[in-house]
CSV table of C-alpha atoms and ligand atoms in Angstrom, one decimal:
chain,number,residue,atom,x,y,z
A,246,MET,CA,21.6,13.1,-6.6
A,247,TYR,CA,18.6,10.9,-7.0
A,248,SER,CA,17.4,8.0,-4.6
A,249,LYS,CA,17.1,4.6,-5.7
A,250,ILE,CA,15.5,1.4,-4.4
A,251,ILE,CA,18.4,-1.6,-3.9
A,252,GLY,CA,16.2,-4.0,-2.0
A,253,THR,CA,12.7,-4.7,-1.8
A,254,GLY,CA,10.3,-7.2,1.0
A,255,SER,CA,7.4,-8.3,2.1
A,256,TYR,CA,5.7,-10.4,4.5
A,257,LEU,CA,2.1,-11.7,5.0
A,258,PRO,CA,1.2,-13.8,8.2
A,259,GLU,CA,0.4,-17.4,7.9
A,260,LYS,CA,-3.5,-17.6,8.4
A,261,ILE,CA,-5.1,-17.7,5.7
A,262,LEU,CA,-9.0,-16.5,5.2
A,263,THR,CA,-10.4,-17.3,2.0
A,264,ASN,CA,-14.0,-16.1,0.8
A,265,HIS,CA,-15.3,-19.7,1.3
A,266,ASP,CA,-14.9,-18.8,5.2
A,267,LEU,CA,-16.2,-15.5,4.7
A,268,GLU,CA,-19.4,-17.2,3.7
A,269,ARG,CA,-19.9,-19.0,7.2
A,270,MET,CA,-19.2,-15.8,8.7
A,271,VAL,CA,-21.6,-13.1,7.0
A,272,ASP,CA,-24.2,-13.2,4.3
A,273,THR,CA,-21.8,-13.3,1.4
A,274,SER,CA,-20.5,-15.7,-1.7
A,275,ASP,CA,-17.2,-16.5,-3.1
A,276,GLU,CA,-19.1,-15.5,-6.5
A,277,TRP,CA,-20.1,-11.9,-5.3
A,278,ILE,CA,-16.7,-11.2,-3.8
A,279,ARG,CA,-14.7,-12.5,-6.7
A,280,ALA,CA,-16.9,-10.6,-9.2
A,281,ARG,CA,-17.1,-7.5,-7.2
A,282,THR,CA,-13.5,-6.8,-5.5
A,283,GLY,CA,-11.1,-9.6,-7.5
A,284,ILE,CA,-10.4,-11.2,-4.3
A,285,ILE,CA,-10.1,-14.6,-3.4
A,286,GLN,CA,-8.4,-14.7,-0.2
A,287,ARG,CA,-6.7,-12.5,2.2
A,288,HIS,CA,-4.1,-13.1,5.2
A,289,ILE,CA,-5.0,-12.2,8.9
A,290,ALA,CA,-2.8,-11.7,11.7
A,291,ALA,CA,-2.3,-13.9,14.7
A,292,GLU,CA,-3.3,-13.0,18.1
A,293,GLY,CA,-0.5,-10.4,19.2
A,294,GLN,CA,1.1,-10.4,16.0
A,295,MET,CA,1.3,-6.3,15.6
A,296,ALA,CA,2.1,-3.8,12.6
A,297,SER,CA,5.6,-3.5,13.8
A,298,ASP,CA,6.2,-7.8,13.7
A,299,LEU,CA,4.6,-7.3,9.9
A,300,ALA,CA,7.0,-4.7,9.4
A,301,LEU,CA,9.9,-6.3,11.0
A,302,GLU,CA,9.9,-9.7,8.9
A,303,ALA,CA,9.2,-7.3,5.7
A,304,SER,CA,12.2,-5.1,6.5
A,305,ARG,CA,14.7,-8.1,7.3
A,306,LYS,CA,14.2,-9.2,3.6
A,307,ALA,CA,14.4,-5.4,2.1
A,308,ILE,CA,17.6,-4.8,4.2
A,309,ASP,CA,18.6,-8.6,2.8
A,310,ALA,CA,18.2,-7.9,-0.6
A,311,ALA,CA,20.1,-4.3,-0.2
A,312,GLY,CA,23.1,-6.0,0.8
A,313,ILE,CA,23.4,-3.9,3.6
A,314,GLN,CA,23.7,-4.3,7.2
A,315,ALA,CA,20.6,-2.8,9.4
A,316,GLN,CA,22.9,-0.4,11.1
A,317,GLU,CA,23.2,1.3,7.8
A,318,ILE,CA,19.7,2.3,8.0
A,319,ASP,CA,19.9,5.8,9.0
A,320,LEU,CA,16.1,6.9,8.1
A,321,ILE,CA,12.7,4.9,9.2
A,322,VAL,CA,9.7,6.2,7.3
A,323,LEU,CA,6.5,3.9,7.8
A,324,ALA,CA,3.2,4.4,6.7
A,325,THR,CA,0.4,2.4,8.7
A,326,THR,CA,-3.2,3.5,9.6
A,327,THR,CA,-3.3,0.7,12.2
A,328,PRO,CA,-0.3,1.3,14.5
A,329,ASP,CA,0.8,-0.5,17.6
A,330,MET,CA,-0.2,1.9,19.8
A,331,ILE,CA,-1.1,5.7,20.0
A,332,PHE,CA,2.7,6.4,21.0
A,333,PRO,CA,5.2,6.0,20.4
A,334,SER,CA,5.5,5.4,16.3
A,335,THR,CA,5.3,2.2,15.2
A,336,ALA,CA,8.6,3.4,13.4
A,337,CYS,CA,10.2,3.5,16.7
A,338,ILE,CA,9.2,0.3,18.1
A,339,LEU,CA,10.5,-1.1,14.5
A,340,GLN,CA,13.9,0.5,14.8
A,341,HIS,CA,14.0,-0.8,18.4
A,342,LYS,CA,13.0,-4.5,16.7
A,343,LEU,CA,15.7,-3.8,13.8
A,344,GLY,CA,18.3,-3.3,17.1
A,345,ILE,CA,19.2,0.2,15.6
A,346,SER,CA,19.2,3.5,17.0
A,347,GLY,CA,20.2,7.3,16.3
A,348,GLY,CA,18.2,8.2,13.0
A,349,PRO,CA,15.2,9.5,12.5
A,350,ALA,CA,12.1,7.5,12.6
A,351,PHE,CA,8.4,8.6,12.4
A,352,ASP,CA,5.0,7.3,10.8
A,353,VAL,CA,3.2,8.5,8.1
A,354,GLN,CA,-0.8,8.3,8.0
A,355,ALA,CA,-2.2,8.5,4.5
A,356,VAL,CA,-4.0,5.7,4.7
A,357,CYS,CA,-4.1,3.6,1.1
A,358,SER,CA,-1.9,6.4,-0.1
A,359,GLY,CA,0.3,5.8,2.9
A,360,PHE,CA,3.4,4.0,1.0
A,361,ILE,CA,3.6,6.5,-1.5
A,362,TYR,CA,3.2,9.3,0.8
A,363,ALA,CA,6.3,7.3,2.8
A,364,LEU,CA,8.3,6.7,-0.2
A,365,ALA,CA,7.9,10.8,-1.4
A,366,THR,CA,9.4,12.0,2.1
A,367,ALA,CA,12.0,9.5,2.3
A,368,ASP,CA,13.0,10.4,-1.1
A,369,MET,CA,13.4,14.1,-0.3
A,370,PHE,CA,15.7,13.1,2.7
A,371,VAL,CA,18.0,10.8,0.8
A,372,SER,CA,18.3,13.0,-2.8
A,373,SER,CA,18.9,15.8,-0.6
A,374,GLY,CA,22.0,14.0,1.0
A,375,LYS,CA,20.3,14.4,4.7
A,376,CYS,CA,20.5,10.6,4.8
A,377,ARG,CA,22.1,7.9,3.2
A,378,ASN,CA,20.0,4.6,3.4
A,379,ALA,CA,16.2,4.9,3.9
A,380,LEU,CA,13.9,2.1,5.5
A,381,VAL,CA,10.3,2.9,3.9
A,382,VAL,CA,7.6,0.5,4.9
A,383,GLY,CA,4.2,0.0,4.8
A,384,THR,CA,2.7,-2.3,7.3
A,385,GLU,CA,-1.2,-2.8,8.1
A,386,VAL,CA,-3.2,-5.3,10.7
A,387,TYR,CA,-6.6,-3.9,9.2
A,388,SER,CA,-8.6,-7.3,10.6
A,389,ARG,CA,-8.3,-5.3,14.1
A,390,ILE,CA,-10.5,-2.5,12.7
A,391,LEU,CA,-13.1,-4.5,10.7
A,392,ASP,CA,-16.2,-5.2,11.8
A,393,TRP,CA,-16.5,-8.9,10.9
A,394,THR,CA,-20.6,-8.7,11.0
A,395,ASP,CA,-20.6,-5.9,8.4
A,396,ARG,CA,-20.2,-8.0,4.8
A,397,SER,CA,-19.9,-4.5,3.0
A,398,THR,CA,-16.5,-3.6,4.5
A,399,CYS,CA,-15.1,-7.0,6.3
A,400,VAL,CA,-14.5,-8.9,2.8
A,401,LEU,CA,-12.4,-6.2,1.0
A,402,PHE,CA,-9.4,-6.0,3.5
A,403,GLY,CA,-6.3,-8.1,5.0
A,404,ASP,CA,-3.1,-7.7,6.7
A,405,GLY,CA,0.5,-7.7,5.5
A,406,ALA,CA,3.7,-5.6,5.5
A,407,GLY,CA,6.2,-4.5,2.6
A,408,ALA,CA,9.5,-2.6,2.9
A,409,VAL,CA,12.2,-0.7,0.7
A,410,VAL,CA,15.8,0.2,0.9
A,411,LEU,CA,16.3,3.9,-0.6
A,412,THR,CA,19.5,4.8,-0.9
A,413,GLN,CA,21.7,7.8,-2.4
A,414,SER,CA,22.4,7.5,-6.0
A,415,ASN,CA,24.2,9.5,-9.0
A,416,GLN,CA,21.6,7.7,-11.3
A,417,PRO,CA,17.7,7.8,-11.2
A,418,GLY,CA,16.5,6.2,-9.0
A,419,ILE,CA,12.9,8.2,-8.1
A,420,LEU,CA,12.1,10.5,-11.2
A,421,SER,CA,9.2,12.2,-9.6
A,422,SER,CA,6.6,12.0,-7.3
A,423,HIS,CA,3.0,13.6,-6.7
A,424,LEU,CA,1.2,13.8,-3.6
A,425,HIS,CA,-2.4,14.9,-3.3
A,426,ALA,CA,-5.3,15.4,-0.7
A,427,ASN,CA,-8.8,16.6,-0.7
A,428,GLY,CA,-10.2,16.9,3.2
A,429,SER,CA,-13.7,17.6,2.1
A,430,TYR,CA,-14.0,13.3,1.5
A,431,ASN,CA,-13.1,12.8,4.7
A,432,ASN,CA,-16.4,11.0,5.7
A,433,VAL,CA,-16.6,9.1,3.0
A,434,LEU,CA,-13.8,6.4,3.9
A,435,ALA,CA,-13.1,6.6,8.1
A,436,ALA,CA,-12.5,4.5,11.1
A,437,PRO,CA,-14.0,7.4,13.0
A,438,GLY,CA,-13.8,6.7,16.5
A,439,ASN,CA,-11.0,8.3,18.8
A,440,ILE,CA,-10.1,8.0,22.4
A,441,CYS,CA,-11.0,10.3,25.2
A,442,GLY,CA,-11.0,9.9,29.0
A,443,GLY,CA,-10.1,6.1,28.7
A,444,LYS,CA,-13.0,5.4,26.3
A,445,ILE,CA,-13.6,4.8,22.6
A,446,GLN,CA,-16.2,7.8,21.4
A,447,GLY,CA,-17.4,7.3,17.7
A,448,SER,CA,-17.0,3.6,16.0
A,449,PRO,CA,-13.4,2.3,15.7
A,450,PHE,CA,-14.4,0.2,12.6
A,451,ILE,CA,-13.9,1.3,9.0
A,452,THR,CA,-17.2,3.0,7.4
A,453,MET,CA,-17.5,3.4,3.8
A,454,GLU,CA,-19.6,4.6,1.0
A,455,GLY,CA,-18.2,2.1,-1.6
A,456,ASN,CA,-19.7,3.7,-4.8
A,457,THR,CA,-18.2,7.0,-4.0
A,458,VAL,CA,-15.0,5.8,-3.1
A,459,PHE,CA,-14.7,3.2,-6.3
A,460,LYS,CA,-15.5,6.7,-8.7
A,461,PHE,CA,-12.9,8.6,-6.6
A,462,ALA,CA,-10.3,6.2,-7.1
A,463,VAL,CA,-10.7,5.5,-10.7
A,464,LYS,CA,-10.5,9.4,-11.6
A,465,VAL,CA,-7.4,10.5,-9.5
A,466,LEU,CA,-5.7,7.4,-10.2
A,467,GLU,CA,-6.2,8.2,-14.1
A,468,GLU,CA,-4.9,11.6,-13.2
A,469,ALA,CA,-1.8,10.7,-11.3
A,470,VAL,CA,-0.4,8.5,-14.4
A,471,PHE,CA,-1.3,11.4,-16.6
A,472,GLU,CA,0.5,14.1,-14.1
A,473,ALA,CA,3.5,11.6,-13.5
A,474,ILE,CA,4.4,11.0,-17.3
A,475,THR,CA,3.8,14.6,-18.2
A,476,ALA,CA,6.1,15.7,-15.6
A,477,ASN,CA,8.9,13.4,-16.9
A,478,HIS,CA,7.7,14.1,-20.6
A,479,LEU,CA,6.6,10.4,-21.4
A,480,GLN,CA,4.4,8.4,-22.9
A,481,ALA,CA,1.7,6.1,-21.1
A,482,SER,CA,3.4,3.7,-23.7
A,483,ASP,CA,6.7,4.1,-22.1
A,484,ILE,CA,5.8,3.0,-18.9
A,485,ASP,CA,6.7,-0.8,-18.4
A,486,TRP,CA,5.0,-1.4,-15.0
A,487,LEU,CA,2.1,0.1,-13.5
A,488,ILE,CA,1.9,-0.9,-9.8
A,489,PRO,CA,-1.5,0.5,-8.5
A,490,HIS,CA,-2.8,0.7,-5.0
A,491,GLN,CA,-4.2,-2.8,-4.7
A,492,ALA,CA,-8.2,-2.5,-3.4
A,493,ASN,CA,-10.0,-4.1,-6.2
A,494,ILE,CA,-9.3,-5.3,-9.5
A,495,ARG,CA,-12.3,-3.6,-11.3
A,496,ILE,CA,-10.6,0.0,-10.2
A,497,ILE,CA,-7.1,-1.2,-11.5
A,498,LYS,CA,-8.7,-2.8,-14.8
A,499,SER,CA,-10.6,0.7,-15.1
A,500,THR,CA,-7.7,2.7,-14.6
A,501,ALA,CA,-5.2,0.9,-17.1
A,502,ASN,CA,-7.8,0.7,-19.6
A,503,LYS,CA,-8.8,4.6,-19.2
A,504,VAL,CA,-4.8,5.3,-19.5
A,505,GLY,CA,-4.2,2.7,-22.5
A,506,ILE,CA,-1.5,0.5,-20.3
A,507,PRO,CA,-2.5,-2.9,-21.2
A,508,MET,CA,-2.9,-5.2,-18.4
A,509,GLU,CA,0.1,-7.4,-19.0
A,510,LYS,CA,2.0,-4.2,-17.8
A,511,VAL,CA,0.3,-4.0,-14.5
A,512,VAL,CA,0.9,-5.9,-11.6
A,513,ALA,CA,-2.3,-7.2,-9.6
A,514,THR,CA,-2.0,-9.0,-6.6
A,515,VAL,CA,-5.0,-8.0,-4.9
A,516,ASP,CA,-6.7,-11.4,-5.5
A,517,GLN,CA,-4.0,-13.0,-3.1
A,518,HIS,CA,-4.1,-10.6,-0.3
A,519,GLY,CA,-7.4,-8.3,-0.2
A,520,ASN,CA,-6.6,-4.4,0.0
A,521,THR,CA,-3.8,-4.5,2.5
A,522,SER,CA,-3.9,-0.8,2.6
A,523,ALA,CA,-0.2,1.0,3.0
A,524,ALA,CA,1.2,-2.4,2.6
A,525,SER,CA,-0.4,-3.0,-1.0
A,526,VAL,CA,1.8,-1.2,-3.1
A,527,PRO,CA,4.9,-2.2,-1.3
A,528,LEU,CA,3.6,-5.8,-1.6
A,529,ALA,CA,2.9,-6.0,-5.5
A,530,LEU,CA,6.4,-4.2,-5.9
A,531,ASP,CA,8.1,-6.9,-4.3
A,532,ILE,CA,6.4,-9.7,-6.1
A,533,ALA,CA,7.1,-8.1,-9.2
A,534,ALA,CA,10.8,-7.5,-8.6
A,535,ARG,CA,11.5,-11.0,-7.1
A,536,ASP,CA,9.7,-13.1,-9.8
A,537,GLY,CA,12.1,-10.9,-12.4
A,538,ARG,CA,9.2,-9.0,-14.1
A,539,ILE,CA,10.9,-5.9,-13.0
A,540,LYS,CA,14.2,-5.2,-14.9
A,541,THR,CA,17.0,-2.5,-15.0
A,542,ASP,CA,16.1,0.6,-16.8
A,543,HIS,CA,12.0,-0.4,-16.7
A,544,TYR,CA,10.1,3.0,-15.7
A,545,VAL,CA,8.1,1.5,-12.8
A,546,LEU,CA,5.1,3.8,-11.9
A,547,LEU,CA,3.6,3.5,-8.4
A,548,GLU,CA,0.4,5.1,-7.5
A,549,GLY,CA,-1.8,5.2,-4.4
A,550,VAL,CA,-5.3,6.3,-3.4
A,551,GLY,CA,-6.8,6.2,0.1
A,552,GLY,CA,-8.8,7.5,3.0
A,553,GLY,CA,-8.6,11.5,3.3
A,554,PHE,CA,-8.9,11.5,0.2
A,555,THR,CA,-5.4,11.3,-0.7
A,556,TRP,CA,-3.8,10.2,-3.6
A,557,GLY,CA,-0.3,10.5,-5.5
A,558,SER,CA,2.3,8.6,-7.6
A,559,VAL,CA,5.9,7.4,-7.5
A,560,LEU,CA,7.7,7.1,-10.8
A,561,LEU,CA,10.9,5.2,-10.7
A,562,ARG,CA,13.9,3.7,-13.3
A,563,TRP,CA,14.7,0.5,-11.9
B,45,LIG,N1,-21.8,-9.8,-0.1
B,45,LIG,C1,-22.9,-9.9,-1.1
B,45,LIG,N2,-23.4,-8.9,-1.4
B,45,LIG,C2,-23.1,-7.9,-0.8
B,45,LIG,C3,-21.7,-7.6,0.0
B,45,LIG,C4,-21.1,-8.7,0.2
B,45,LIG,N3,-19.8,-8.8,1.0
B,45,LIG,N4,-21.7,-6.3,0.2
B,45,LIG,C5,-22.6,-5.6,-0.1
B,45,LIG,N5,-23.3,-6.4,-0.9
B,45,LIG,C6,-24.9,-6.1,-1.3
B,45,LIG,C7,-25.0,-5.1,-0.8
B,45,LIG,O1,-26.1,-5.0,0.1
B,45,LIG,C8,-26.1,-4.5,-2.2
B,45,LIG,O2,-27.5,-5.0,-1.9
B,45,LIG,P1,-28.8,-4.4,-2.5
B,45,LIG,O3,-28.7,-4.4,-4.1
B,45,LIG,O4,-29.9,-5.7,-2.3
B,45,LIG,O5,-28.9,-3.4,-1.5
B,45,LIG,C9,-25.4,-5.3,-3.2
B,45,LIG,O6,-24.8,-6.1,-2.9
B,45,LIG,C10,-24.8,-4.1,-4.0
B,45,LIG,O7,-24.3,-3.3,-3.3
B,45,LIG,P2,-22.9,-2.2,-3.7
B,45,LIG,O8,-22.6,-1.7,-2.5
B,45,LIG,O9,-23.9,-1.2,-4.8
B,45,LIG,O10,-22.1,-2.9,-5.0
B,45,LIG,P3,-21.1,-2.3,-5.5
B,45,LIG,O11,-21.2,-2.9,-7.1
B,45,LIG,O12,-20.9,-1.0,-5.3
B,45,LIG,O13,-19.6,-3.1,-5.0
B,45,LIG,C11,-18.0,-2.8,-3.7
B,45,LIG,C12,-19.6,-2.5,-3.5
B,45,LIG,C13,-16.9,-3.8,-3.8
B,45,LIG,C14,-17.6,-2.2,-2.1
B,45,LIG,C15,-17.6,-1.3,-4.6
B,45,LIG,O14,-18.2,-0.3,-4.5
B,45,LIG,C16,-16.1,-1.0,-4.6
B,45,LIG,O15,-15.3,-1.8,-4.9
B,45,LIG,N6,-15.8,0.2,-3.9
B,45,LIG,C17,-14.3,0.7,-3.6
B,45,LIG,C18,-14.4,0.1,-2.4
B,45,LIG,C19,-12.6,-0.1,-1.7
B,45,LIG,O16,-12.1,-0.4,-2.3
B,45,LIG,N7,-12.5,0.5,-0.7
B,45,LIG,C20,-11.1,0.1,-0.3
B,45,LIG,C21,-10.9,1.0,0.4
B,45,LIG,S1,-10.5,2.8,-0.3
B,45,LIG,C22,-9.2,2.0,-1.2
B,45,LIG,O17,-8.3,1.6,-0.8
B,45,LIG,C23,-9.3,3.6,-2.3
């Protein structure tokens, strides 16, 4: 038994913040942001719009595309770094907003690798027969944890959500997943604050050593490609679509170059929405699935890297 994606969906909030808008907020320029990151604009959630609201929009589209009823979903695995609240989980809140109940629903926290972790987890439930239809979601409102006076981080991120429906299938489907972490890097990229006695202790905003993150991301994204193709007895040239975490076009191009996959076979959407962390891979997947780039039988390699550090891949036969 395998699990197979039968529907995808995504959602970006209405409000767009361009690089030119940022020029009026911090000492930066459209030129600098485009040259260093490839980002042109990002979407920002409206006041009161939570991670579960973005997830709901993306999930409804994925469920529609799958041609099933929400009631048929018997597992929700939701990846987010920006949950609605400390508890209950955003997955439970989403389940309620979808008007369903009964099946397990839980959050996964692996920062920008979150969707890869969530998809690999849901695959275990579905391919083992424990669940029939899983909803797997990446959703983020990073605008809430950015210091909008810090030009080194606030230009990089945006809000959004992506979702897929995963169902049992006797054909692949998900061929493999590989997950990794190295917690010794936990200080390099973090929002280190915590709540104690009703007060925030430490900074609740993102802090990052940009250069270290850059080098680490390129290294492990390259390793993740080779790990996946080796495990499946494939060559890099067999991959029809590489969908890496959408952090920065320079990281994406360096990875593609190192593994020998031409940019024509790489889905890159970071220019339109910035780094949406756990939402970035399902957002890019949905865009490429809906515009017809991804076709039946294509090999699609998804990969993520993020705070922790965490990283990993999922290889699919579409
Ligand atoms: N606008 C203008 N200048 C800026 C900005 C900005 N927004 N941010 C930093 N600078 C300045 C710096 O102050 C520095 O100035 P100085 O030379 O006078 O000191 C100069 O630009 C160069 O700074 P660097 O940090 O060396 O620039 P770099 O080329 O490394 O680019 C960047 C920075 C874009 C953050 C890069 O390191 C990067 O992409 N890192 C990966 C980070 C990332 O993608 N994080 C996302 C989360 S992690 C993940 O998703 C995997």
